[in-house]
Protein backbone atom coordinates (compact mmCIF):
# COMPACT_ATOMS: atom_id res chain seq x y z
CA UNK A 1 0.00 0.00 0.00
CA UNK A 2 1.29 3.44 -0.90
CA UNK A 3 1.49 6.44 1.40
CA UNK A 4 0.22 9.84 0.33
CA UNK A 5 0.62 13.19 2.02
CA UNK A 6 -2.43 13.84 4.19
CA UNK A 7 -3.66 16.99 2.49
CA UNK A 8 -1.45 19.89 1.53
CA UNK A 9 -1.68 21.34 5.02
CA UNK A 10 0.34 18.57 6.71
CA UNK A 11 3.59 16.70 6.07
CA UNK A 12 2.03 13.46 7.32
CA UNK A 13 2.46 10.43 5.03
CA UNK A 14 -0.67 8.31 5.45
CA UNK A 15 -1.85 5.03 3.91
CA UNK A 16 -3.91 5.59 0.78
CA UNK A 17 -6.60 3.23 2.13
CA UNK A 18 -7.83 3.80 5.68
CA UNK A 19 -9.23 0.92 7.76
CA UNK A 20 -12.62 1.84 9.23
CA UNK A 21 -13.27 0.33 12.65
CA UNK A 22 -17.04 0.86 12.93
CA UNK A 23 -17.69 -2.88 12.56
CA UNK A 24 -14.91 -4.00 14.92
CA UNK A 25 -17.02 -5.21 17.80
CA UNK A 26 -20.51 -6.43 18.55
CA UNK A 27 -21.87 -4.26 21.37
CA UNK A 28 -24.37 -2.74 18.96
CA UNK A 29 -25.56 -6.21 18.03
CA UNK A 30 -24.03 -6.29 14.53
CA UNK A 31 -20.34 -6.40 13.70
CA UNK A 32 -17.25 -8.55 13.34
CA UNK A 33 -17.00 -11.78 15.30
CA UNK A 34 -14.44 -11.53 18.10
CA UNK A 35 -11.89 -13.93 16.53
CA UNK A 36 -11.89 -11.98 13.27
CA UNK A 37 -11.05 -8.58 14.82
CA UNK A 38 -7.30 -9.08 15.40
CA UNK A 39 -7.07 -10.88 12.06
CA UNK A 40 -8.62 -7.90 10.22
CA UNK A 41 -6.29 -5.43 11.96
CA UNK A 42 -3.23 -7.62 11.38
CA UNK A 43 -4.05 -8.19 7.70
CA UNK A 44 -4.45 -4.44 7.18
CA UNK A 45 -1.12 -3.69 8.89
CA UNK A 46 0.60 -6.54 7.01
CA UNK A 47 -0.61 -4.98 3.76
CA UNK A 48 1.27 -1.82 4.76
CA UNK A 49 -1.70 0.08 6.22
CA UNK A 50 -1.05 2.57 9.02
CA UNK A 51 -4.27 4.62 9.17
CA UNK A 52 -7.28 3.57 11.29
CA UNK A 53 -10.57 5.46 11.62
CA UNK A 54 -12.64 4.95 14.74
CA UNK A 55 -15.09 6.89 16.95
CA UNK A 56 -16.25 6.75 20.55
CA UNK A 57 -19.71 5.62 19.51
CA UNK A 58 -18.57 2.72 17.32
CA UNK A 59 -19.75 -0.42 19.05
CA UNK A 60 -20.31 1.69 22.19
CA UNK A 61 -16.58 2.12 22.84
CA UNK A 62 -15.59 -1.44 21.96
CA UNK A 63 -14.04 -0.42 18.61
CA UNK A 64 -11.67 2.01 20.32
CA UNK A 65 -10.79 -0.66 22.86
CA UNK A 66 -9.86 -3.26 20.24
CA UNK A 67 -7.92 -0.73 18.19
CA UNK A 68 -6.08 0.39 21.35
CA UNK A 69 -5.19 -3.18 22.18
CA UNK A 70 -3.92 -3.81 18.66
CA UNK A 71 -1.78 -0.68 18.18
CA UNK A 72 -0.23 -1.00 21.62
CA UNK A 73 2.76 -2.95 20.28
CA UNK A 74 3.73 -0.15 17.88
CA UNK A 75 1.61 2.85 18.80
CA UNK A 76 3.76 5.42 17.03
CA UNK A 77 3.58 3.63 13.69
CA UNK A 78 -0.19 4.13 13.43
CA UNK A 79 -2.29 7.16 12.60
CA UNK A 80 -5.47 7.02 14.64
CA UNK A 81 -8.43 9.21 13.82
CA UNK A 82 -11.22 9.24 16.37
CA UNK A 83 -14.36 11.31 16.83
CA UNK A 84 -16.75 12.57 19.49
CA UNK A 85 -20.30 13.99 19.61
CA UNK A 86 -22.53 11.09 20.61
CA UNK A 87 -20.31 9.58 23.36
CA UNK A 88 -19.89 5.83 23.76
CA UNK A 89 -23.14 5.49 25.68
CA UNK A 90 -26.32 4.15 24.13
CA UNK A 91 -28.35 7.04 25.55
CA UNK A 92 -25.92 9.84 26.45
CA UNK A 93 -26.99 12.76 28.61
CA UNK A 94 -27.08 16.27 27.12
CA UNK A 95 -24.06 17.23 29.26
CA UNK A 96 -22.09 14.32 27.84
CA UNK A 97 -22.97 14.60 24.15
CA UNK A 98 -22.99 17.17 21.39
CA UNK A 99 -20.02 19.26 20.38
CA UNK A 100 -19.78 21.63 23.38
CA UNK A 101 -16.51 21.85 25.28
CA UNK A 102 -17.72 19.84 28.27
CA UNK A 103 -18.61 16.90 26.00
CA UNK A 104 -15.38 17.33 24.05
CA UNK A 105 -13.26 17.21 27.20
CA UNK A 106 -15.06 14.17 28.58
CA UNK A 107 -14.93 12.41 25.22
CA UNK A 108 -11.23 12.96 24.58
CA UNK A 109 -10.31 11.63 28.03
CA UNK A 110 -12.50 8.55 27.54
CA UNK A 111 -11.09 7.90 24.04
CA UNK A 112 -7.50 8.18 25.26
CA UNK A 113 -8.29 5.62 27.94
CA UNK A 114 -10.01 3.18 25.60
CA UNK A 115 -7.29 3.59 22.97
CA UNK A 116 -4.70 3.06 25.69
CA UNK A 117 -2.60 5.95 24.42
CA UNK A 118 -1.62 9.44 25.53
CA UNK A 119 -2.30 11.12 22.19
CA UNK A 120 -4.74 11.00 19.27
CA UNK A 121 -3.41 11.70 15.79
CA UNK A 122 -6.58 13.19 14.30
CA UNK A 123 -9.57 14.29 16.39
CA UNK A 124 -12.89 15.62 15.16
CA UNK A 125 -16.55 16.09 15.99
CA UNK A 126 -18.58 13.31 14.38
CA UNK A 127 -21.47 15.52 13.28
CA UNK A 128 -22.44 19.16 13.33
CA UNK A 129 -24.81 19.22 16.33
CA UNK A 130 -26.51 22.36 15.03
CA UNK A 131 -26.16 24.02 18.43
CA UNK A 132 -22.56 24.55 19.49
CA UNK A 133 -21.10 27.84 18.24
CA UNK A 134 -18.37 27.23 15.69
CA UNK A 135 -15.96 29.38 17.70
CA UNK A 136 -16.47 27.07 20.71
CA UNK A 137 -15.61 24.00 18.62
CA UNK A 138 -12.58 25.70 17.05
CA UNK A 139 -11.20 26.93 20.38
CA UNK A 140 -11.79 23.55 22.03
CA UNK A 141 -9.99 21.65 19.26
CA UNK A 142 -7.06 24.07 19.31
CA UNK A 143 -6.74 23.75 23.08
CA UNK A 144 -6.54 19.96 22.69
CA UNK A 145 -3.67 20.44 20.24
CA UNK A 146 -1.95 22.85 22.65
CA UNK A 147 -2.34 20.29 25.46
CA UNK A 148 -0.52 17.63 23.39
CA UNK A 149 -3.46 15.22 23.58
CA UNK A 150 -4.27 15.71 19.90
CA UNK A 151 -1.96 16.29 16.94
CA UNK A 152 -4.33 17.23 14.11
CA UNK A 153 -7.95 18.30 14.09
CA UNK A 154 -10.75 17.81 11.60
CA UNK A 155 -14.50 17.75 11.02
CA UNK A 156 -16.91 15.02 9.95
CA UNK A 157 -20.36 15.68 8.51
CA UNK A 158 -20.28 19.46 8.53
CA UNK A 159 -21.77 21.76 5.88
CA UNK A 160 -19.02 23.29 3.76
CA UNK A 161 -19.71 26.86 4.89
CA UNK A 162 -19.33 25.95 8.55
CA UNK A 163 -16.19 23.91 7.88
CA UNK A 164 -14.76 26.86 5.94
CA UNK A 165 -15.38 29.20 8.86
CA UNK A 166 -13.62 26.83 11.28
CA UNK A 167 -10.76 26.19 8.83
CA UNK A 168 -10.32 29.96 8.53
CA UNK A 169 -9.84 30.30 12.27
CA UNK A 170 -7.60 27.32 13.17
CA UNK A 171 -5.15 25.10 11.24
CA UNK A 172 -7.67 22.36 10.52
CA UNK A 173 -6.12 19.29 8.83
CA UNK A 174 -8.89 16.79 8.05
CA UNK A 175 -12.36 16.42 6.63
CA UNK A 176 -14.43 13.23 6.77
CA UNK A 177 -17.34 12.91 4.35
CA UNK A 178 -19.69 10.31 2.89
CA UNK A 179 -18.63 9.73 -0.69
CA UNK A 180 -19.07 6.89 -3.16
CA UNK A 181 -20.47 6.28 -6.65
CA UNK A 182 -24.01 6.50 -5.28
CA UNK A 183 -23.40 9.56 -3.09
CA UNK A 184 -21.47 12.36 -4.76
CA UNK A 185 -23.12 15.50 -3.42
CA UNK A 186 -19.77 16.44 -1.84
CA UNK A 187 -18.71 17.40 -5.39
CA UNK A 188 -20.88 20.52 -5.06
CA UNK A 189 -19.17 22.32 -2.15
CA UNK A 190 -17.19 20.07 0.19
CA UNK A 191 -14.39 19.00 -2.18
CA UNK A 192 -13.73 22.57 -3.33
CA UNK A 193 -13.63 23.75 0.27
CA UNK A 194 -11.27 20.91 1.28
CA UNK A 195 -8.94 21.66 -1.61
CA UNK A 196 -8.88 25.37 -0.78
CA UNK A 197 -7.87 24.68 2.84
CA UNK A 198 -5.54 21.78 1.95
CA UNK A 199 -7.54 19.31 4.07
CA UNK A 200 -6.78 15.59 4.05
CA UNK A 201 -10.13 14.21 2.92
CA UNK A 202 -11.38 10.88 4.26
CA UNK A 203 -14.18 9.19 2.29
CA UNK A 204 -16.54 7.02 4.27
CA UNK A 205 -18.90 4.31 2.99
CA UNK A 206 -16.96 3.88 -0.29
CA UNK A 207 -19.09 0.80 -1.07
CA UNK A 208 -22.36 2.56 -0.17
CA UNK A 209 -22.70 0.26 2.83
CA UNK A 210 -22.14 -2.82 0.63
CA UNK A 211 -24.59 -1.94 -2.18
CA UNK A 212 -21.77 -1.42 -4.69
CA UNK A 213 -20.44 -4.94 -4.20
CA UNK A 214 -23.54 -6.01 -6.17
CA UNK A 215 -24.24 -8.71 -3.58
CA UNK A 216 -27.83 -7.62 -2.99
CA UNK A 217 -28.58 -8.33 -6.67
CA UNK A 218 -27.67 -11.91 -5.95
CA UNK A 219 -30.08 -12.14 -3.03
CA UNK A 220 -27.49 -11.81 -0.28
CA UNK A 221 -28.50 -10.41 3.08
CA UNK A 222 -26.39 -7.90 4.95
CA UNK A 223 -26.66 -4.72 6.90
CA UNK A 224 -28.72 -3.01 4.19
CA UNK A 225 -31.39 -5.70 4.43
CA UNK A 226 -31.09 -6.11 8.21
CA UNK A 227 -31.44 -2.38 8.92
CA UNK A 228 -32.93 0.30 6.74
CA UNK A 229 -30.91 2.96 8.59
CA UNK A 230 -28.18 3.13 5.93
CA UNK A 231 -30.72 4.09 3.29
CA UNK A 232 -28.83 2.68 0.29
CA UNK A 233 -30.87 0.58 -2.11
CA UNK A 234 -31.04 -0.12 -5.82
CA UNK A 235 -33.15 2.44 -7.68
CA UNK A 236 -32.96 3.76 -11.26
CA UNK A 237 -29.81 5.81 -10.61
CA UNK A 238 -27.95 3.14 -8.64
CA UNK A 239 -29.07 0.45 -11.14
CA UNK A 240 -27.19 2.26 -13.92
CA UNK A 241 -24.12 2.58 -11.66
CA UNK A 242 -24.24 -1.11 -10.69
CA UNK A 243 -24.63 -2.14 -14.35
CA UNK A 244 -21.55 -0.08 -15.30
CA UNK A 245 -19.60 -1.45 -12.34
CA UNK A 246 -20.38 -5.01 -13.43
CA UNK A 247 -19.33 -4.25 -17.02
CA UNK A 248 -16.04 -2.69 -15.97
CA UNK A 249 -15.43 -5.43 -13.40
CA UNK A 250 -15.60 -7.98 -16.23
CA UNK A 251 -13.20 -5.86 -18.33
CA UNK A 252 -10.57 -5.63 -15.58
CA UNK A 253 -11.20 -9.10 -14.08
CA UNK A 254 -12.13 -7.77 -10.67
CA UNK A 255 -15.32 -7.59 -8.60
CA UNK A 256 -17.76 -4.64 -8.77
CA UNK A 257 -16.78 -3.70 -5.19
CA UNK A 258 -13.09 -3.63 -6.08
CA UNK A 259 -13.87 -1.38 -9.06
CA UNK A 260 -15.91 0.95 -6.81
CA UNK A 261 -12.97 1.19 -4.40
CA UNK A 262 -10.49 1.66 -7.25
CA UNK A 263 -12.67 4.53 -8.52
CA UNK A 264 -12.69 6.12 -5.02
CA UNK A 265 -8.89 5.82 -5.01
CA UNK A 266 -8.74 7.99 -8.16
CA UNK A 267 -10.00 10.94 -6.09
CA UNK A 268 -7.65 13.28 -4.26
CA UNK A 269 -8.70 11.67 -0.97
CA UNK A 270 -8.43 8.63 1.32
CA UNK A 271 -11.24 6.04 1.13
CA UNK A 272 -12.10 4.33 4.44
CA UNK A 273 -12.61 0.63 3.84
CA UNK A 274 -15.35 -0.93 6.00
CA UNK A 275 -14.57 -4.58 6.61
CA UNK A 276 -16.81 -6.66 8.89
CA UNK A 277 -14.99 -9.91 8.02
CA UNK A 278 -11.44 -10.83 7.09
CA UNK A 279 -12.60 -11.80 3.62
CA UNK A 280 -14.18 -8.32 3.14
CA UNK A 281 -10.80 -6.80 3.96
CA UNK A 282 -8.79 -9.13 1.73
CA UNK A 283 -11.27 -8.56 -1.08
CA UNK A 284 -11.10 -4.77 -0.64
CA UNK A 285 -7.31 -4.67 -0.50
CA UNK A 286 -7.22 -6.17 -4.01
CA UNK A 287 -8.68 -2.87 -5.25
CA UNK A 288 -5.17 -1.47 -4.83
CA UNK A 289 -4.11 -3.68 -7.75
CA UNK A 290 -6.98 -2.63 -10.02
CA UNK A 291 -5.89 -0.10 -12.57
CA UNK A 292 -8.73 1.71 -14.32
CA UNK A 293 -8.12 3.27 -17.71
CA UNK A 294 -8.99 6.93 -18.27
CA UNK A 295 -12.01 5.77 -20.29
CA UNK A 296 -13.26 3.46 -17.50
CA UNK A 297 -12.82 6.21 -14.90
CA UNK A 298 -14.68 8.68 -17.13
CA UNK A 299 -17.56 6.22 -17.65
CA UNK A 300 -17.93 5.83 -13.87
CA UNK A 301 -17.63 9.59 -13.34
CA UNK A 302 -20.33 10.24 -15.92
CA UNK A 303 -22.82 7.60 -14.80
CA UNK A 304 -22.62 8.74 -11.17
CA UNK A 305 -22.37 12.52 -11.62
CA UNK A 306 -24.75 14.68 -9.58
CA UNK A 307 -26.29 17.89 -10.82
CA UNK A 308 -24.27 20.78 -9.45
CA UNK A 309 -27.26 23.13 -9.13
CA UNK A 310 -27.27 26.84 -8.39
CA UNK A 311 -24.97 28.80 -8.35
CA UNK A 312 -22.54 26.41 -10.06
CA UNK A 313 -24.70 25.87 -13.16
CA UNK A 314 -25.25 29.61 -13.57
CA UNK A 315 -21.58 30.43 -13.06
CA UNK A 316 -20.55 28.00 -15.80
CA UNK A 317 -22.57 30.06 -18.26
CA UNK A 318 -21.33 33.50 -17.22
CA UNK A 319 -17.67 33.02 -16.37
CA UNK A 320 -15.09 33.83 -19.01
CA UNK A 321 -11.68 32.23 -19.30
CA UNK A 322 -8.62 34.08 -20.56
N1 LIG B 1 -18.03 9.88 9.94
C1 LIG B 1 -19.12 9.17 9.77
O1 LIG B 1 -20.24 9.63 10.01
C2 LIG B 1 -19.00 7.76 9.25
C3 LIG B 1 -20.17 7.09 8.85
C4 LIG B 1 -20.03 5.79 8.36
C5 LIG B 1 -18.79 5.20 8.29
N2 LIG B 1 -17.67 5.88 8.70
C6 LIG B 1 -16.33 5.25 8.65
O2 LIG B 1 -16.13 4.65 7.39
C7 LIG B 1 -15.88 3.26 7.54
C8 LIG B 1 -16.45 2.52 6.37
O3 LIG B 1 -17.85 2.78 6.27
P1 LIG B 1 -18.84 1.67 5.76
O4 LIG B 1 -18.77 0.47 6.63
O5 LIG B 1 -20.14 2.32 5.56
O6 LIG B 1 -18.14 1.31 4.35
P2 LIG B 1 -18.65 0.58 3.05
O7 LIG B 1 -17.41 0.12 2.38
O8 LIG B 1 -19.55 1.43 2.27
O9 LIG B 1 -19.50 -0.67 3.57
C9 LIG B 1 -18.90 -1.73 4.23
C10 LIG B 1 -19.85 -2.92 4.19
O10 LIG B 1 -19.89 -3.44 2.87
C11 LIG B 1 -20.03 -4.82 2.93
N3 LIG B 1 -18.85 -5.40 2.29
C12 LIG B 1 -17.58 -4.94 2.29
N4 LIG B 1 -16.78 -5.73 1.55
C13 LIG B 1 -17.58 -6.71 1.08
C14 LIG B 1 -17.34 -7.82 0.25
N5 LIG B 1 -16.14 -8.09 -0.25
N6 LIG B 1 -18.38 -8.63 -0.04
C15 LIG B 1 -19.60 -8.37 0.43
N7 LIG B 1 -19.89 -7.34 1.23
C16 LIG B 1 -18.89 -6.51 1.54
C17 LIG B 1 -20.12 -5.23 4.37
O11 LIG B 1 -21.49 -5.23 4.69
P3 LIG B 1 -22.19 -6.34 5.59
O12 LIG B 1 -21.81 -6.00 6.98
O13 LIG B 1 -23.62 -6.16 5.28
O14 LIG B 1 -21.65 -7.68 5.17
C18 LIG B 1 -19.42 -4.07 5.06
O15 LIG B 1 -19.87 -3.90 6.40
C19 LIG B 1 -16.46 2.90 8.91
O16 LIG B 1 -15.86 1.76 9.47
C20 LIG B 1 -16.13 4.15 9.69
O17 LIG B 1 -14.77 4.11 10.08
C21 LIG B 1 -17.76 7.16 9.15
Coordinates of C-alpha atoms and ligand atoms in Angstrom, one line a residue:
X1 CA 0.0 0.0 0.0
X2 CA 1.3 3.4 -0.9
X3 CA 1.5 6.4 1.4
X4 CA 0.2 9.8 0.3
X5 CA 0.6 13.2 2.0
X6 CA -2.4 13.8 4.2
X7 CA -3.7 17.0 2.5
X8 CA -1.5 19.9 1.5
X9 CA -1.7 21.3 5.0
X10 CA 0.3 18.6 6.7
X11 CA 3.6 16.7 6.1
X12 CA 2.0 13.5 7.3
X13 CA 2.5 10.4 5.0
X14 CA -0.7 8.3 5.4
X15 CA -1.9 5.0 3.9
X16 CA -3.9 5.6 0.8
X17 CA -6.6 3.2 2.1
X18 CA -7.8 3.8 5.7
X19 CA -9.2 0.9 7.8
X20 CA -12.6 1.8 9.2
X21 CA -13.3 0.3 12.7
X22 CA -17.0 0.9 12.9
X23 CA -17.7 -2.9 12.6
X24 CA -14.9 -4.0 14.9
X25 CA -17.0 -5.2 17.8
X26 CA -20.5 -6.4 18.6
X27 CA -21.9 -4.3 21.4
X28 CA -24.4 -2.7 19.0
X29 CA -25.6 -6.2 18.0
X30 CA -24.0 -6.3 14.5
X31 CA -20.3 -6.4 13.7
X32 CA -17.3 -8.5 13.3
X33 CA -17.0 -11.8 15.3
X34 CA -14.4 -11.5 18.1
X35 CA -11.9 -13.9 16.5
X36 CA -11.9 -12.0 13.3
X37 CA -11.0 -8.6 14.8
X38 CA -7.3 -9.1 15.4
X39 CA -7.1 -10.9 12.1
X40 CA -8.6 -7.9 10.2
X41 CA -6.3 -5.4 12.0
X42 CA -3.2 -7.6 11.4
X43 CA -4.0 -8.2 7.7
X44 CA -4.4 -4.4 7.2
X45 CA -1.1 -3.7 8.9
X46 CA 0.6 -6.5 7.0
X47 CA -0.6 -5.0 3.8
X48 CA 1.3 -1.8 4.8
X49 CA -1.7 0.1 6.2
X50 CA -1.0 2.6 9.0
X51 CA -4.3 4.6 9.2
X52 CA -7.3 3.6 11.3
X53 CA -10.6 5.5 11.6
X54 CA -12.6 5.0 14.7
X55 CA -15.1 6.9 17.0
X56 CA -16.2 6.8 20.6
X57 CA -19.7 5.6 19.5
X58 CA -18.6 2.7 17.3
X59 CA -19.7 -0.4 19.1
X60 CA -20.3 1.7 22.2
X61 CA -16.6 2.1 22.8
X62 CA -15.6 -1.4 22.0
X63 CA -14.0 -0.4 18.6
X64 CA -11.7 2.0 20.3
X65 CA -10.8 -0.7 22.9
X66 CA -9.9 -3.3 20.2
X67 CA -7.9 -0.7 18.2
X68 CA -6.1 0.4 21.4
X69 CA -5.2 -3.2 22.2
X70 CA -3.9 -3.8 18.7
X71 CA -1.8 -0.7 18.2
X72 CA -0.2 -1.0 21.6
X73 CA 2.8 -3.0 20.3
X74 CA 3.7 -0.2 17.9
X75 CA 1.6 2.9 18.8
X76 CA 3.8 5.4 17.0
X77 CA 3.6 3.6 13.7
X78 CA -0.2 4.1 13.4
X79 CA -2.3 7.2 12.6
X80 CA -5.5 7.0 14.6
X81 CA -8.4 9.2 13.8
X82 CA -11.2 9.2 16.4
X83 CA -14.4 11.3 16.8
X84 CA -16.7 12.6 19.5
X85 CA -20.3 14.0 19.6
X86 CA -22.5 11.1 20.6
X87 CA -20.3 9.6 23.4
X88 CA -19.9 5.8 23.8
X89 CA -23.1 5.5 25.7
X90 CA -26.3 4.2 24.1
X91 CA -28.3 7.0 25.6
X92 CA -25.9 9.8 26.4
X93 CA -27.0 12.8 28.6
X94 CA -27.1 16.3 27.1
X95 CA -24.1 17.2 29.3
X96 CA -22.1 14.3 27.8
X97 CA -23.0 14.6 24.1
X98 CA -23.0 17.2 21.4
X99 CA -20.0 19.3 20.4
X100 CA -19.8 21.6 23.4
X101 CA -16.5 21.8 25.3
X102 CA -17.7 19.8 28.3
X103 CA -18.6 16.9 26.0
X104 CA -15.4 17.3 24.0
X105 CA -13.3 17.2 27.2
X106 CA -15.1 14.2 28.6
X107 CA -14.9 12.4 25.2
X108 CA -11.2 13.0 24.6
X109 CA -10.3 11.6 28.0
X110 CA -12.5 8.6 27.5
X111 CA -11.1 7.9 24.0
X112 CA -7.5 8.2 25.3
X113 CA -8.3 5.6 27.9
X114 CA -10.0 3.2 25.6
X115 CA -7.3 3.6 23.0
X116 CA -4.7 3.1 25.7
X117 CA -2.6 6.0 24.4
X118 CA -1.6 9.4 25.5
X119 CA -2.3 11.1 22.2
X120 CA -4.7 11.0 19.3
X121 CA -3.4 11.7 15.8
X122 CA -6.6 13.2 14.3
X123 CA -9.6 14.3 16.4
X124 CA -12.9 15.6 15.2
X125 CA -16.6 16.1 16.0
X126 CA -18.6 13.3 14.4
X127 CA -21.5 15.5 13.3
X128 CA -22.4 19.2 13.3
X129 CA -24.8 19.2 16.3
X130 CA -26.5 22.4 15.0
X131 CA -26.2 24.0 18.4
X132 CA -22.6 24.5 19.5
X133 CA -21.1 27.8 18.2
X134 CA -18.4 27.2 15.7
X135 CA -16.0 29.4 17.7
X136 CA -16.5 27.1 20.7
X137 CA -15.6 24.0 18.6
X138 CA -12.6 25.7 17.1
X139 CA -11.2 26.9 20.4
X140 CA -11.8 23.5 22.0
X141 CA -10.0 21.7 19.3
X142 CA -7.1 24.1 19.3
X143 CA -6.7 23.8 23.1
X144 CA -6.5 20.0 22.7
X145 CA -3.7 20.4 20.2
X146 CA -1.9 22.8 22.6
X147 CA -2.3 20.3 25.5
X148 CA -0.5 17.6 23.4
X149 CA -3.5 15.2 23.6
X150 CA -4.3 15.7 19.9
X151 CA -2.0 16.3 16.9
X152 CA -4.3 17.2 14.1
X153 CA -8.0 18.3 14.1
X154 CA -10.7 17.8 11.6
X155 CA -14.5 17.8 11.0
X156 CA -16.9 15.0 10.0
X157 CA -20.4 15.7 8.5
X158 CA -20.3 19.5 8.5
X159 CA -21.8 21.8 5.9
X160 CA -19.0 23.3 3.8
X161 CA -19.7 26.9 4.9
X162 CA -19.3 25.9 8.6
X163 CA -16.2 23.9 7.9
X164 CA -14.8 26.9 5.9
X165 CA -15.4 29.2 8.9
X166 CA -13.6 26.8 11.3
X167 CA -10.8 26.2 8.8
X168 CA -10.3 30.0 8.5
X169 CA -9.8 30.3 12.3
X170 CA -7.6 27.3 13.2
X171 CA -5.1 25.1 11.2
X172 CA -7.7 22.4 10.5
X173 CA -6.1 19.3 8.8
X174 CA -8.9 16.8 8.1
X175 CA -12.4 16.4 6.6
X176 CA -14.4 13.2 6.8
X177 CA -17.3 12.9 4.3
X178 CA -19.7 10.3 2.9
X179 CA -18.6 9.7 -0.7
X180 CA -19.1 6.9 -3.2
X181 CA -20.5 6.3 -6.6
X182 CA -24.0 6.5 -5.3
X183 CA -23.4 9.6 -3.1
X184 CA -21.5 12.4 -4.8
X185 CA -23.1 15.5 -3.4
X186 CA -19.8 16.4 -1.8
X187 CA -18.7 17.4 -5.4
X188 CA -20.9 20.5 -5.1
X189 CA -19.2 22.3 -2.2
X190 CA -17.2 20.1 0.2
X191 CA -14.4 19.0 -2.2
X192 CA -13.7 22.6 -3.3
X193 CA -13.6 23.8 0.3
X194 CA -11.3 20.9 1.3
X195 CA -8.9 21.7 -1.6
X196 CA -8.9 25.4 -0.8
X197 CA -7.9 24.7 2.8
X198 CA -5.5 21.8 1.9
X199 CA -7.5 19.3 4.1
X200 CA -6.8 15.6 4.1
X201 CA -10.1 14.2 2.9
X202 CA -11.4 10.9 4.3
X203 CA -14.2 9.2 2.3
X204 CA -16.5 7.0 4.3
X205 CA -18.9 4.3 3.0
X206 CA -17.0 3.9 -0.3
X207 CA -19.1 0.8 -1.1
X208 CA -22.4 2.6 -0.2
X209 CA -22.7 0.3 2.8
X210 CA -22.1 -2.8 0.6
X211 CA -24.6 -1.9 -2.2
X212 CA -21.8 -1.4 -4.7
X213 CA -20.4 -4.9 -4.2
X214 CA -23.5 -6.0 -6.2
X215 CA -24.2 -8.7 -3.6
X216 CA -27.8 -7.6 -3.0
X217 CA -28.6 -8.3 -6.7
X218 CA -27.7 -11.9 -5.9
X219 CA -30.1 -12.1 -3.0
X220 CA -27.5 -11.8 -0.3
X221 CA -28.5 -10.4 3.1
X222 CA -26.4 -7.9 5.0
X223 CA -26.7 -4.7 6.9
X224 CA -28.7 -3.0 4.2
X225 CA -31.4 -5.7 4.4
X226 CA -31.1 -6.1 8.2
X227 CA -31.4 -2.4 8.9
X228 CA -32.9 0.3 6.7
X229 CA -30.9 3.0 8.6
X230 CA -28.2 3.1 5.9
X231 CA -30.7 4.1 3.3
X232 CA -28.8 2.7 0.3
X233 CA -30.9 0.6 -2.1
X234 CA -31.0 -0.1 -5.8
X235 CA -33.2 2.4 -7.7
X236 CA -33.0 3.8 -11.3
X237 CA -29.8 5.8 -10.6
X238 CA -28.0 3.1 -8.6
X239 CA -29.1 0.4 -11.1
X240 CA -27.2 2.3 -13.9
X241 CA -24.1 2.6 -11.7
X242 CA -24.2 -1.1 -10.7
X243 CA -24.6 -2.1 -14.3
X244 CA -21.6 -0.1 -15.3
X245 CA -19.6 -1.4 -12.3
X246 CA -20.4 -5.0 -13.4
X247 CA -19.3 -4.2 -17.0
X248 CA -16.0 -2.7 -16.0
X249 CA -15.4 -5.4 -13.4
X250 CA -15.6 -8.0 -16.2
X251 CA -13.2 -5.9 -18.3
X252 CA -10.6 -5.6 -15.6
X253 CA -11.2 -9.1 -14.1
X254 CA -12.1 -7.8 -10.7
X255 CA -15.3 -7.6 -8.6
X256 CA -17.8 -4.6 -8.8
X257 CA -16.8 -3.7 -5.2
X258 CA -13.1 -3.6 -6.1
X259 CA -13.9 -1.4 -9.1
X260 CA -15.9 0.9 -6.8
X261 CA -13.0 1.2 -4.4
X262 CA -10.5 1.7 -7.3
X263 CA -12.7 4.5 -8.5
X264 CA -12.7 6.1 -5.0
X265 CA -8.9 5.8 -5.0
X266 CA -8.7 8.0 -8.2
X267 CA -10.0 10.9 -6.1
X268 CA -7.7 13.3 -4.3
X269 CA -8.7 11.7 -1.0
X270 CA -8.4 8.6 1.3
X271 CA -11.2 6.0 1.1
X272 CA -12.1 4.3 4.4
X273 CA -12.6 0.6 3.8
X274 CA -15.3 -0.9 6.0
X275 CA -14.6 -4.6 6.6
X276 CA -16.8 -6.7 8.9
X277 CA -15.0 -9.9 8.0
X278 CA -11.4 -10.8 7.1
X279 CA -12.6 -11.8 3.6
X280 CA -14.2 -8.3 3.1
X281 CA -10.8 -6.8 4.0
X282 CA -8.8 -9.1 1.7
X283 CA -11.3 -8.6 -1.1
X284 CA -11.1 -4.8 -0.6
X285 CA -7.3 -4.7 -0.5
X286 CA -7.2 -6.2 -4.0
X287 CA -8.7 -2.9 -5.2
X288 CA -5.2 -1.5 -4.8
X289 CA -4.1 -3.7 -7.8
X290 CA -7.0 -2.6 -10.0
X291 CA -5.9 -0.1 -12.6
X292 CA -8.7 1.7 -14.3
X293 CA -8.1 3.3 -17.7
X294 CA -9.0 6.9 -18.3
X295 CA -12.0 5.8 -20.3
X296 CA -13.3 3.5 -17.5
X297 CA -12.8 6.2 -14.9
X298 CA -14.7 8.7 -17.1
X299 CA -17.6 6.2 -17.7
X300 CA -17.9 5.8 -13.9
X301 CA -17.6 9.6 -13.3
X302 CA -20.3 10.2 -15.9
X303 CA -22.8 7.6 -14.8
X304 CA -22.6 8.7 -11.2
X305 CA -22.4 12.5 -11.6
X306 CA -24.7 14.7 -9.6
X307 CA -26.3 17.9 -10.8
X308 CA -24.3 20.8 -9.4
X309 CA -27.3 23.1 -9.1
X310 CA -27.3 26.8 -8.4
X311 CA -25.0 28.8 -8.4
X312 CA -22.5 26.4 -10.1
X313 CA -24.7 25.9 -13.2
X314 CA -25.2 29.6 -13.6
X315 CA -21.6 30.4 -13.1
X316 CA -20.5 28.0 -15.8
X317 CA -22.6 30.1 -18.3
X318 CA -21.3 33.5 -17.2
X319 CA -17.7 33.0 -16.4
X320 CA -15.1 33.8 -19.0
X321 CA -11.7 32.2 -19.3
X322 CA -8.6 34.1 -20.6
Ligands
LIG1 N1 -18.0 9.9 9.9 C1 -19.1 9.2 9.8 O1 -20.2 9.6 10.0 C2 -19.0 7.8 9.2 C3 -20.2 7.1 8.9 C4 -20.0 5.8 8.4 C5 -18.8 5.2 8.3 N2 -17.7 5.9 8.7 C6 -16.3 5.2 8.6 O2 -16.1 4.7 7.4 C7 -15.9 3.3 7.5 C8 -16.5 2.5 6.4 O3 -17.8 2.8 6.3 P1 -18.8 1.7 5.8 O4 -18.8 0.5 6.6 O5 -20.1 2.3 5.6 O6 -18.1 1.3 4.3 P2 -18.6 0.6 3.1 O7 -17.4 0.1 2.4 O8 -19.6 1.4 2.3 O9 -19.5 -0.7 3.6 C9 -18.9 -1.7 4.2 C10 -19.9 -2.9 4.2 O10 -19.9 -3.4 2.9 C11 -20.0 -4.8 2.9 N3 -18.9 -5.4 2.3 C12 -17.6 -4.9 2.3 N4 -16.8 -5.7 1.6 C13 -17.6 -6.7 1.1 C14 -17.3 -7.8 0.2 N5 -16.1 -8.1 -0.3 N6 -18.4 -8.6 0.0 C15 -19.6 -8.4 0.4 N7 -19.9 -7.3 1.2 C16 -18.9 -6.5 1.5 C17 -20.1 -5.2 4.4 O11 -21.5 -5.2 4.7 P3 -22.2 -6.3 5.6 O12 -21.8 -6.0 7.0 O13 -23.6 -6.2 5.3 O14 -21.7 -7.7 5.2 C18 -19.4 -4.1 5.1 O15 -19.9 -3.9 6.4 C19 -16.5 2.9 8.9 O16 -15.9 1.8 9.5 C20 -16.1 4.1 9.7 O17 -14.8 4.1 10.1 C21 -17.8 7.2 9.2

